[in-house]
CSV table of C-alpha atoms in Angstrom, one decimal:
chain,number,residue,atom,x,y,z
A,66,MET,CA,-20.8,-73.1,0.0
A,67,LEU,CA,-18.5,-72.2,-2.8
A,68,PHE,CA,-20.1,-70.2,-5.6
A,69,SER,CA,-17.1,-70.2,-8.5
A,70,LYS,CA,-16.5,-74.1,-8.1
A,71,LEU,CA,-15.8,-75.6,-11.7
A,72,LEU,CA,-15.2,-79.4,-12.3
A,73,ASN,CA,-13.8,-80.9,-15.4
A,74,ASP,CA,-12.1,-84.3,-15.4
A,75,ASP,CA,-8.7,-82.8,-14.6
A,76,PHE,CA,-9.1,-79.9,-12.1
A,77,ILE,CA,-11.3,-78.3,-9.8
A,78,TYR,CA,-11.1,-74.4,-9.9
A,79,ILE,CA,-12.2,-71.9,-7.4
A,80,ASN,CA,-11.9,-68.0,-8.0
A,81,MET,CA,-11.0,-66.7,-4.5
A,82,HIS,CA,-11.7,-63.1,-5.0
A,83,ALA,CA,-15.2,-64.2,-6.3
A,84,GLU,CA,-15.6,-65.8,-3.3
A,85,SER,CA,-14.4,-63.0,-1.0
A,86,ALA,CA,-16.9,-60.9,-2.9
A,87,LEU,CA,-19.9,-62.9,-2.6
A,88,ASP,CA,-19.6,-63.2,0.9
A,89,PHE,CA,-22.5,-60.7,1.7
A,90,GLN,CA,-23.5,-61.4,5.3
A,91,ASP,CA,-25.7,-58.7,6.1
A,92,ASP,CA,-24.9,-56.4,3.4
A,93,PHE,CA,-28.4,-56.4,1.6
A,94,GLN,CA,-29.2,-53.4,4.1
A,95,GLU,CA,-29.7,-49.9,2.3
A,96,ILE,CA,-26.3,-48.6,1.5
A,97,ASP,CA,-25.7,-45.1,3.2
A,98,SER,CA,-23.0,-42.7,4.2
A,99,VAL,CA,-23.0,-44.2,7.7
A,100,LYS,CA,-21.5,-47.4,6.6
A,101,GLU,CA,-19.1,-45.8,3.8
A,102,SER,CA,-16.1,-46.9,5.6
A,103,LYS,CA,-17.1,-50.4,5.7
A,104,ASN,CA,-18.6,-50.4,2.1
A,105,ASN,CA,-14.9,-49.9,0.3
A,106,GLN,CA,-13.9,-53.4,1.9
A,107,ARG,CA,-17.1,-55.1,0.9
A,108,GLY,CA,-18.2,-56.7,-2.3
A,109,ILE,CA,-15.5,-56.3,-5.5
A,110,TYR,CA,-13.5,-54.0,-3.3
A,111,THR,CA,-12.2,-56.7,-1.1
A,112,ASN,CA,-8.8,-57.6,-1.5
A,113,SER,CA,-8.5,-60.6,1.1
A,114,VAL,CA,-9.4,-64.1,2.1
A,115,SER,CA,-11.3,-65.1,4.9
A,116,ALA,CA,-10.5,-68.2,7.1
A,117,LEU,CA,-14.2,-69.2,6.1
A,118,ILE,CA,-13.4,-69.7,2.6
A,119,LEU,CA,-10.2,-71.7,3.3
A,120,ASP,CA,-12.4,-74.2,5.5
A,121,GLU,CA,-14.7,-74.8,2.4
A,122,LEU,CA,-11.6,-75.7,0.3
A,123,MET,CA,-10.5,-78.1,3.1
A,124,LYS,CA,-13.8,-80.1,2.8
A,125,LEU,CA,-13.1,-80.4,-1.1
A,126,ASP,CA,-12.6,-83.8,-2.7
A,127,THR,CA,-8.9,-84.5,-3.7
A,128,ASP,CA,-9.5,-86.7,-7.4
A,129,ARG,CA,-8.2,-84.2,-9.1
A,130,ASP,CA,-5.9,-81.2,-9.3
A,131,LEU,CA,-6.7,-78.1,-7.8
A,132,ALA,CA,-6.7,-74.3,-9.3
A,133,LEU,CA,-7.0,-71.5,-7.3
A,134,ASP,CA,-7.7,-68.1,-9.0
A,135,MET,CA,-5.9,-65.3,-6.9
A,136,GLU,CA,-6.7,-62.3,-9.2
A,137,TRP,CA,-7.5,-59.1,-7.2
A,138,ILE,CA,-6.3,-60.3,-3.9
A,139,SER,CA,-3.4,-58.6,-2.5
A,140,GLU,CA,-3.8,-59.2,1.2
A,141,ILE,CA,-3.6,-62.7,3.3
A,142,THR,CA,-2.7,-62.9,6.8
A,143,VAL,CA,-0.2,-65.1,8.5
A,144,ASN,CA,-3.0,-67.7,9.6
A,145,ASN,CA,-4.9,-67.8,6.8
A,146,LEU,CA,-1.7,-68.4,4.5
A,147,LEU,CA,-1.2,-71.4,7.1
A,148,ASN,CA,-4.4,-72.7,6.2
A,149,MET,CA,-3.9,-72.2,2.6
A,150,MET,CA,-0.8,-74.9,2.9
A,151,LYS,CA,-2.7,-77.3,4.5
A,152,VAL,CA,-5.5,-77.0,1.6
A,153,ILE,CA,-1.9,-77.3,-0.7
A,154,GLN,CA,-0.8,-80.4,1.6
A,155,LYS,CA,-4.0,-82.3,1.4
A,156,PHE,CA,-3.8,-82.5,-2.3
A,157,LEU,CA,-0.3,-83.1,-2.6
A,158,ALA,CA,-1.1,-86.0,-0.3
A,159,ARG,CA,-3.5,-87.2,-2.6
A,160,GLU,CA,-0.7,-86.8,-5.6
A,161,LYS,CA,-2.3,-84.2,-7.0
A,162,ASN,CA,-1.1,-80.8,-7.9
A,163,VAL,CA,-2.0,-77.2,-7.1
A,164,HIS,CA,-2.0,-74.4,-9.5
A,165,ILE,CA,-2.2,-70.8,-8.2
A,166,LEU,CA,-3.1,-68.0,-10.4
A,167,TYR,CA,-2.2,-64.3,-10.5
A,168,LEU,CA,-0.4,-64.3,-6.9
A,169,SER,CA,1.1,-60.9,-6.0
A,170,GLU,CA,4.7,-60.9,-5.7
A,171,GLU,CA,4.4,-60.7,-2.0
A,172,MET,CA,2.5,-63.8,-1.6
A,173,GLU,CA,4.3,-65.4,-4.3
A,174,SER,CA,7.4,-65.0,-2.0
A,175,LEU,CA,5.7,-66.4,1.4
A,176,LEU,CA,3.8,-69.5,-0.5
A,177,GLU,CA,7.9,-70.4,-1.9
A,178,GLN,CA,9.4,-70.1,1.5
A,179,GLN,CA,6.2,-72.0,3.0
A,180,CYS,CA,6.7,-74.8,0.2
A,181,GLU,CA,10.4,-74.9,0.0
A,182,GLN,CA,10.1,-75.9,4.1
A,183,LYS,CA,8.0,-78.7,3.1
A,184,GLY,CA,10.1,-80.1,0.1
A,185,TYR,CA,7.5,-79.5,-2.5
A,186,SER,CA,8.3,-78.5,-6.0
A,187,VAL,CA,7.7,-74.9,-7.4
A,188,LYS,CA,7.4,-74.0,-10.8
A,189,LYS,CA,6.3,-70.5,-12.3
A,190,ASP,CA,5.0,-70.5,-15.6
A,191,GLY,CA,3.4,-67.1,-16.4
A,192,VAL,CA,0.7,-66.3,-14.3
A,193,ILE,CA,0.4,-69.7,-12.9
A,194,LEU,CA,2.5,-71.1,-10.1
A,195,HIS,CA,2.7,-74.9,-10.2
A,196,ILE,CA,3.3,-76.7,-6.7
A,197,SER,CA,3.7,-80.3,-6.7
A,198,ALA,CA,5.2,-83.0,-4.1
A,199,ASP,CA,6.9,-84.5,-7.2
A,200,LYS,CA,9.8,-82.4,-8.7
A,201,LYS,CA,9.6,-84.4,-12.2
A,202,SER,CA,5.9,-83.1,-12.5
A,203,ASN,CA,5.2,-81.5,-16.1
A,204,TYR,CA,2.5,-79.2,-17.0
A,205,ASP,CA,0.7,-77.7,-19.8
A,206,SER,CA,1.5,-74.1,-21.2
A,207,CYS,CA,0.0,-71.2,-19.0
A,208,GLU,CA,-2.2,-70.6,-22.1
A,209,ASP,CA,-3.4,-74.0,-22.1
A,210,TYR,CA,-4.2,-73.8,-18.8
A,211,LEU,CA,-6.3,-70.4,-18.9
A,212,LYS,CA,-8.1,-71.6,-22.1
A,213,GLN,CA,-9.3,-74.5,-20.2
A,214,PHE,CA,-10.6,-72.8,-17.1
A,215,GLU,CA,-12.8,-70.4,-19.6
A,216,LYS,CA,-13.7,-73.2,-21.3
A,217,VAL,CA,-15.2,-75.2,-18.4
A,218,TYR,CA,-16.8,-71.8,-17.3
A,219,ILE,CA,-18.5,-71.3,-20.5
A,220,LYS,CA,-19.6,-74.9,-20.7
A,221,LYS,CA,-21.3,-74.6,-17.5
A,222,LEU,CA,-22.9,-71.1,-18.8
A,223,GLN,CA,-24.5,-72.7,-22.0
A,224,GLU,CA,-25.7,-75.9,-20.1
A,225,SER,CA,-27.2,-73.4,-17.2
A,226,ILE,CA,-29.1,-71.4,-19.8
A,227,LYS,CA,-30.5,-74.7,-21.9
A,228,LEU,CA,-32.3,-75.6,-18.5
A,229,CYS,CA,-33.5,-72.5,-18.7
A,230,ILE,CA,-35.5,-72.7,-22.1
A,231,ASP,CA,-39.6,-72.4,-21.8
A,232,GLU,CA,-41.0,-73.3,-25.3
A,233,ARG,CA,-43.6,-71.0,-26.6
A,234,ASN,CA,-45.9,-70.9,-29.4
A,235,GLU,CA,-44.4,-69.4,-32.0
A,236,GLN,CA,-47.9,-67.7,-33.1
A,237,GLU,CA,-48.3,-66.1,-30.0
A,238,VAL,CA,-46.6,-62.1,-29.9
A,239,HIS,CA,-44.2,-62.0,-27.2
A,240,SER,CA,-45.2,-59.5,-24.4
A,241,SER,CA,-42.1,-57.1,-24.9
A,242,GLY,CA,-42.4,-56.6,-28.2
A,243,ALA,CA,-44.1,-57.1,-31.6
A,244,VAL,CA,-42.2,-60.1,-32.6
A,245,TYR,CA,-42.8,-64.2,-32.3
A,246,LEU,CA,-40.6,-66.3,-30.4
A,247,LYS,CA,-40.1,-69.9,-30.3
A,248,LYS,CA,-38.4,-69.9,-27.0
A,249,TYR,CA,-38.0,-67.7,-23.7
A,250,ILE,CA,-35.3,-67.5,-21.5
A,251,ASN,CA,-36.6,-67.8,-18.4
A,252,VAL,CA,-33.5,-67.3,-15.4
A,253,LYS,CA,-35.9,-68.1,-12.4
A,254,LYS,CA,-35.1,-71.7,-13.3
A,255,MET,CA,-31.5,-71.1,-12.6
A,256,LEU,CA,-33.2,-70.9,-8.8
A,257,THR,CA,-35.2,-74.0,-9.1
A,258,LYS,CA,-32.4,-76.2,-10.6
A,259,GLY,CA,-30.1,-75.6,-8.1
A,260,ASN,CA,-27.7,-72.9,-9.8
A,261,GLU,CA,-28.1,-70.2,-7.8
A,262,ALA,CA,-24.7,-70.1,-6.2
A,263,PHE,CA,-23.3,-70.3,-10.0
A,264,LEU,CA,-25.7,-67.2,-11.3
A,265,CYS,CA,-24.0,-65.5,-8.6
A,266,TYR,CA,-20.5,-66.0,-9.8
A,267,CYS,CA,-22.0,-65.1,-13.2
A,268,ILE,CA,-23.3,-61.4,-11.8
A,269,TYR,CA,-20.0,-61.5,-10.2
A,270,LYS,CA,-18.0,-62.2,-13.8
A,271,ALA,CA,-20.3,-59.2,-15.0
A,272,ALA,CA,-19.5,-56.8,-12.2
A,273,MET,CA,-15.6,-57.4,-12.9
A,274,GLU,CA,-16.0,-56.8,-16.4
A,275,LEU,CA,-17.4,-53.4,-15.7
A,276,VAL,CA,-14.5,-52.8,-13.5
A,277,ARG,CA,-12.2,-54.1,-16.4
A,278,GLN,CA,-13.8,-52.0,-19.3
A,279,GLY,CA,-13.5,-49.0,-16.7
A,280,ILE,CA,-17.1,-48.1,-16.0
A,281,VAL,CA,-16.8,-49.0,-12.4
A,282,ASN,CA,-13.5,-48.1,-10.5
A,283,LEU,CA,-12.2,-50.4,-7.8
A,284,ASN,CA,-11.8,-47.2,-5.6
A,285,TYR,CA,-15.2,-47.2,-3.9
A,286,ALA,CA,-15.3,-43.2,-3.7
A,287,GLU,CA,-15.2,-43.1,-7.4
A,288,ASN,CA,-18.7,-45.0,-7.7
A,289,SER,CA,-20.1,-42.4,-5.4
A,290,ASN,CA,-22.3,-41.0,-8.5
A,291,ILE,CA,-23.4,-44.1,-10.0
A,292,SER,CA,-26.8,-46.1,-9.4
A,293,LEU,CA,-28.0,-49.2,-10.8
A,294,PHE,CA,-31.7,-49.6,-12.3
A,295,PHE,CA,-33.9,-52.4,-13.0
A,296,HIS,CA,-37.5,-52.8,-14.2
A,297,THR,CA,-38.2,-56.6,-14.0
A,298,ILE,CA,-38.6,-59.1,-11.3
A,299,ASN,CA,-35.8,-61.0,-12.5
A,300,GLY,CA,-33.7,-57.8,-13.0
A,301,ALA,CA,-34.3,-57.1,-9.2
A,302,TYR,CA,-32.9,-60.6,-8.6
A,303,ILE,CA,-29.6,-60.0,-10.5
A,304,GLY,CA,-29.9,-56.0,-9.6
A,305,GLY,CA,-29.7,-56.7,-5.8
A,306,ILE,CA,-26.7,-59.2,-6.2
A,307,MET,CA,-25.1,-56.7,-8.5
A,308,SER,CA,-25.7,-53.8,-6.0
A,309,ALA,CA,-24.4,-55.9,-2.6
A,310,LEU,CA,-21.5,-56.3,-5.0
A,311,LEU,CA,-20.6,-52.9,-6.5
A,312,GLN,CA,-22.1,-51.6,-2.9
A,313,MET,CA,-24.2,-49.1,-4.8
A,314,ASN,CA,-27.8,-47.7,-4.3
A,315,PHE,CA,-30.6,-48.6,-7.0
A,316,VAL,CA,-33.9,-47.7,-8.7
A,317,TYR,CA,-36.5,-50.6,-9.2
A,318,LEU,CA,-39.5,-49.8,-11.3
A,319,ASP,CA,-41.7,-52.8,-11.7
A,320,HIS,CA,-42.2,-53.7,-15.0
A,321,LEU,CA,-42.5,-50.0,-15.9
A,322,GLY,CA,-46.1,-50.2,-15.3
A,323,PRO,CA,-47.4,-49.7,-11.6
A,324,ILE,CA,-44.1,-48.6,-9.8
A,325,ASN,CA,-43.4,-50.9,-6.9
A,326,ALA,CA,-40.1,-49.6,-4.9
A,327,ILE,CA,-40.7,-46.0,-5.6
A,328,LYS,CA,-43.8,-43.7,-5.3
A,329,LYS,CA,-44.7,-42.2,-8.6
A,330,GLN,CA,-44.8,-38.5,-7.4
A,331,SER,CA,-41.1,-38.8,-6.4
A,332,PHE,CA,-39.5,-40.6,-9.3
A,333,GLU,CA,-38.3,-37.5,-10.9
A,334,ASN,CA,-36.3,-37.0,-7.4
A,335,ASN,CA,-34.6,-40.4,-7.5
A,336,ILE,CA,-33.7,-39.6,-11.2
A,337,GLN,CA,-31.0,-36.9,-10.0
A,338,LEU,CA,-29.7,-34.4,-12.8
A,339,ALA,CA,-26.3,-35.5,-13.7
A,340,LYS,CA,-27.0,-39.1,-11.8
A,341,LYS,CA,-24.9,-42.1,-13.9
A,342,TYR,CA,-27.0,-45.1,-14.4
A,343,ILE,CA,-26.0,-48.9,-15.2
A,344,ILE,CA,-29.3,-50.7,-16.7
A,345,VAL,CA,-29.8,-54.4,-14.9
A,346,ALA,CA,-32.0,-56.8,-16.9
A,347,ASP,CA,-32.0,-60.7,-17.0
A,348,VAL,CA,-32.0,-61.1,-20.8
A,349,ILE,CA,-32.0,-58.3,-23.3
A,350,CYS,CA,-33.4,-59.1,-26.8
A,351,THR,CA,-35.4,-56.5,-28.9
A,352,THR,CA,-34.4,-53.6,-26.2
A,353,SER,CA,-37.9,-52.6,-26.2
A,354,GLU,CA,-38.3,-52.7,-22.6
A,355,VAL,CA,-34.6,-51.3,-22.0
A,356,GLY,CA,-35.2,-48.4,-24.0
A,357,ARG,CA,-38.2,-47.5,-22.2
A,358,ALA,CA,-36.1,-47.4,-19.2
A,359,GLU,CA,-33.7,-45.2,-20.5
A,360,THR,CA,-35.7,-43.2,-21.9
A,361,LEU,CA,-37.7,-42.4,-18.7
A,362,ILE,CA,-34.1,-41.6,-17.0
A,363,GLU,CA,-32.7,-39.6,-19.9
A,364,PHE,CA,-36.1,-37.7,-19.3
A,365,ASN,CA,-35.7,-37.1,-15.9
A,366,GLY,CA,-32.0,-35.6,-16.2
A,367,GLY,CA,-30.1,-38.8,-15.7
A,368,SER,CA,-27.6,-40.3,-17.9
A,369,ILE,CA,-26.9,-44.0,-19.2
A,370,LEU,CA,-23.1,-45.8,-18.8
A,371,CYS,CA,-24.1,-49.1,-19.8
A,372,ARG,CA,-26.3,-52.1,-19.9
A,373,VAL,CA,-25.5,-55.2,-18.1
A,374,CYS,CA,-27.7,-58.6,-18.5
A,375,PHE,CA,-27.3,-62.0,-18.0
A,376,ALA,CA,-27.9,-63.3,-21.4
A,377,ASP,CA,-27.3,-61.2,-24.3
A,378,VAL,CA,-29.6,-62.1,-27.7
A,379,CYS,CA,-27.4,-60.2,-30.4
A,380,VAL,CA,-30.4,-59.6,-33.1
A,381,VAL,CA,-27.9,-56.8,-35.0
A,382,LEU,CA,-24.4,-56.4,-35.0
A,383,LYS,CA,-24.0,-52.8,-33.7
A,384,GLN,CA,-25.7,-51.5,-30.2
A,385,ASP,CA,-26.7,-48.0,-29.7
A,386,ARG,CA,-25.6,-48.5,-26.0
A,387,GLN,CA,-22.6,-50.4,-24.8
A,388,GLN,CA,-23.8,-53.8,-23.5
A,389,ILE,CA,-22.1,-56.0,-20.8
A,390,SER,CA,-23.3,-59.9,-20.7
A,391,CYS,CA,-22.4,-63.4,-19.0
A,392,ILE,CA,-22.8,-65.0,-22.3
A,393,ASN,CA,-24.0,-64.1,-26.0
A,394,ILE,CA,-26.3,-65.9,-28.2
A,395,ASN,CA,-25.4,-64.5,-31.8
A,396,ALA,CA,-25.6,-65.7,-35.2
A,397,GLU,CA,-21.8,-67.4,-35.0
A,398,ASP,CA,-23.0,-69.2,-31.3
A,399,ASN,CA,-26.3,-69.7,-31.6
A,400,PHE,CA,-26.3,-72.9,-28.9
A,401,LEU,CA,-29.5,-72.4,-28.3
A,402,ASP,CA,-31.1,-72.2,-31.8
A,403,TYR,CA,-33.0,-69.3,-30.7
A,404,THR,CA,-35.1,-67.4,-33.1
A,405,ILE,CA,-37.3,-64.3,-33.2
A,406,LYS,CA,-39.6,-63.7,-36.3
A,407,THR,CA,-42.4,-61.0,-37.5
A,408,GLU,CA,-45.0,-61.2,-40.0
A,409,LEU,CA,-42.0,-60.1,-42.7
A,410,CYS,CA,-40.5,-63.6,-42.4
A,411,LYS,CA,-43.2,-65.2,-44.4
A,412,ASN,CA,-42.0,-63.4,-47.3
A,413,CYS,CA,-38.3,-64.4,-46.4
A,414,GLU,CA,-39.3,-68.1,-46.4
A,415,GLU,CA,-41.1,-67.9,-49.5
A,416,LYS,CA,-38.2,-66.0,-51.2
A,417,TYR,CA,-35.8,-68.5,-49.6
A,418,LYS,CA,-37.7,-71.6,-51.0
A,419,GLY,CA,-38.1,-69.9,-54.3
A,420,ASP,CA,-34.7,-69.2,-54.8
A,421,SER,CA,-34.1,-72.9,-53.8
A,422,LYS,CA,-35.9,-74.3,-56.3
A,423,GLU,CA,-34.7,-72.1,-59.1
A,424,LYS,CA,-31.1,-73.2,-57.5
A,425,LYS,CA,-31.8,-76.7,-58.1
A,426,LYS,CA,-33.5,-76.2,-61.4
A,427,ASN,CA,-30.1,-74.5,-62.8
A,428,GLU,CA,-28.2,-77.0,-61.3
């Protein structure tokens, strides 16, 4: 199974580091110092490609170009390089091109040597190496390709979220805060709609954003003082995958009510002084539940690094905490037509109607 497979009419995109990082095997066991020598080679800390991933690539249809994203990959064995060449040959034999992103200098040199021996055309543009059987092949600019890859990801992400919507009674107060919601984002539906692999890829993207923003270090030892904290069932699913990706321990508090994974009397011992925490949630909207979790952590001597969620519903322009999400729903791009109301909205509606009538009268 490929987690990061994205398609449009022109290409198949695969993120090779994501595929390696999400190859958990038995990594959902408790993380401890005994496994520390292996922890720094698992999850996001991996920097190589396994033969199993290349086997999966050989199963791909060759009806469009192939794009392989090699960012964060710095090593490849001789055997796996030869297997990668077999994948390239398969696509080129069907008159399709292969585009490889972010190759390290060493891998680029080795791959170019292999391609020259086969008589393939190799062209470099920015961070992309284009490989084709036809030396006259033309390509879009590097920037255009990168925009296309991001556009396909965002499109699939938006389509997946739309499948997760539960319609609600707009007059019913939402349980997490004193507001009325017409729609509810139920992330569990991604697991029932056949999007669980893509959800894992989204969580990987959020984990790597933690690295890009300097919150998590790619040196495993530098993260030893950080743990994850989640407090809902959906948050536990997302947090469990992120825990394996980051090779971090976690604390799970079930709905900030009855404590599930830890004993109430030992909760203070789990939140250690000077311990740093990343709050993990499925959807952050009014921040009421997340705020309560952060209060508990800080009251017991911990500190908050940031929040991470699948979907961030941006209800205000500025947040009191740094938030990282797979996707934002905001006023500029409210693709869900998502609304949050209170009793005061009735006054706003009446005022808007009155203003509209007055405007038409003056016109």
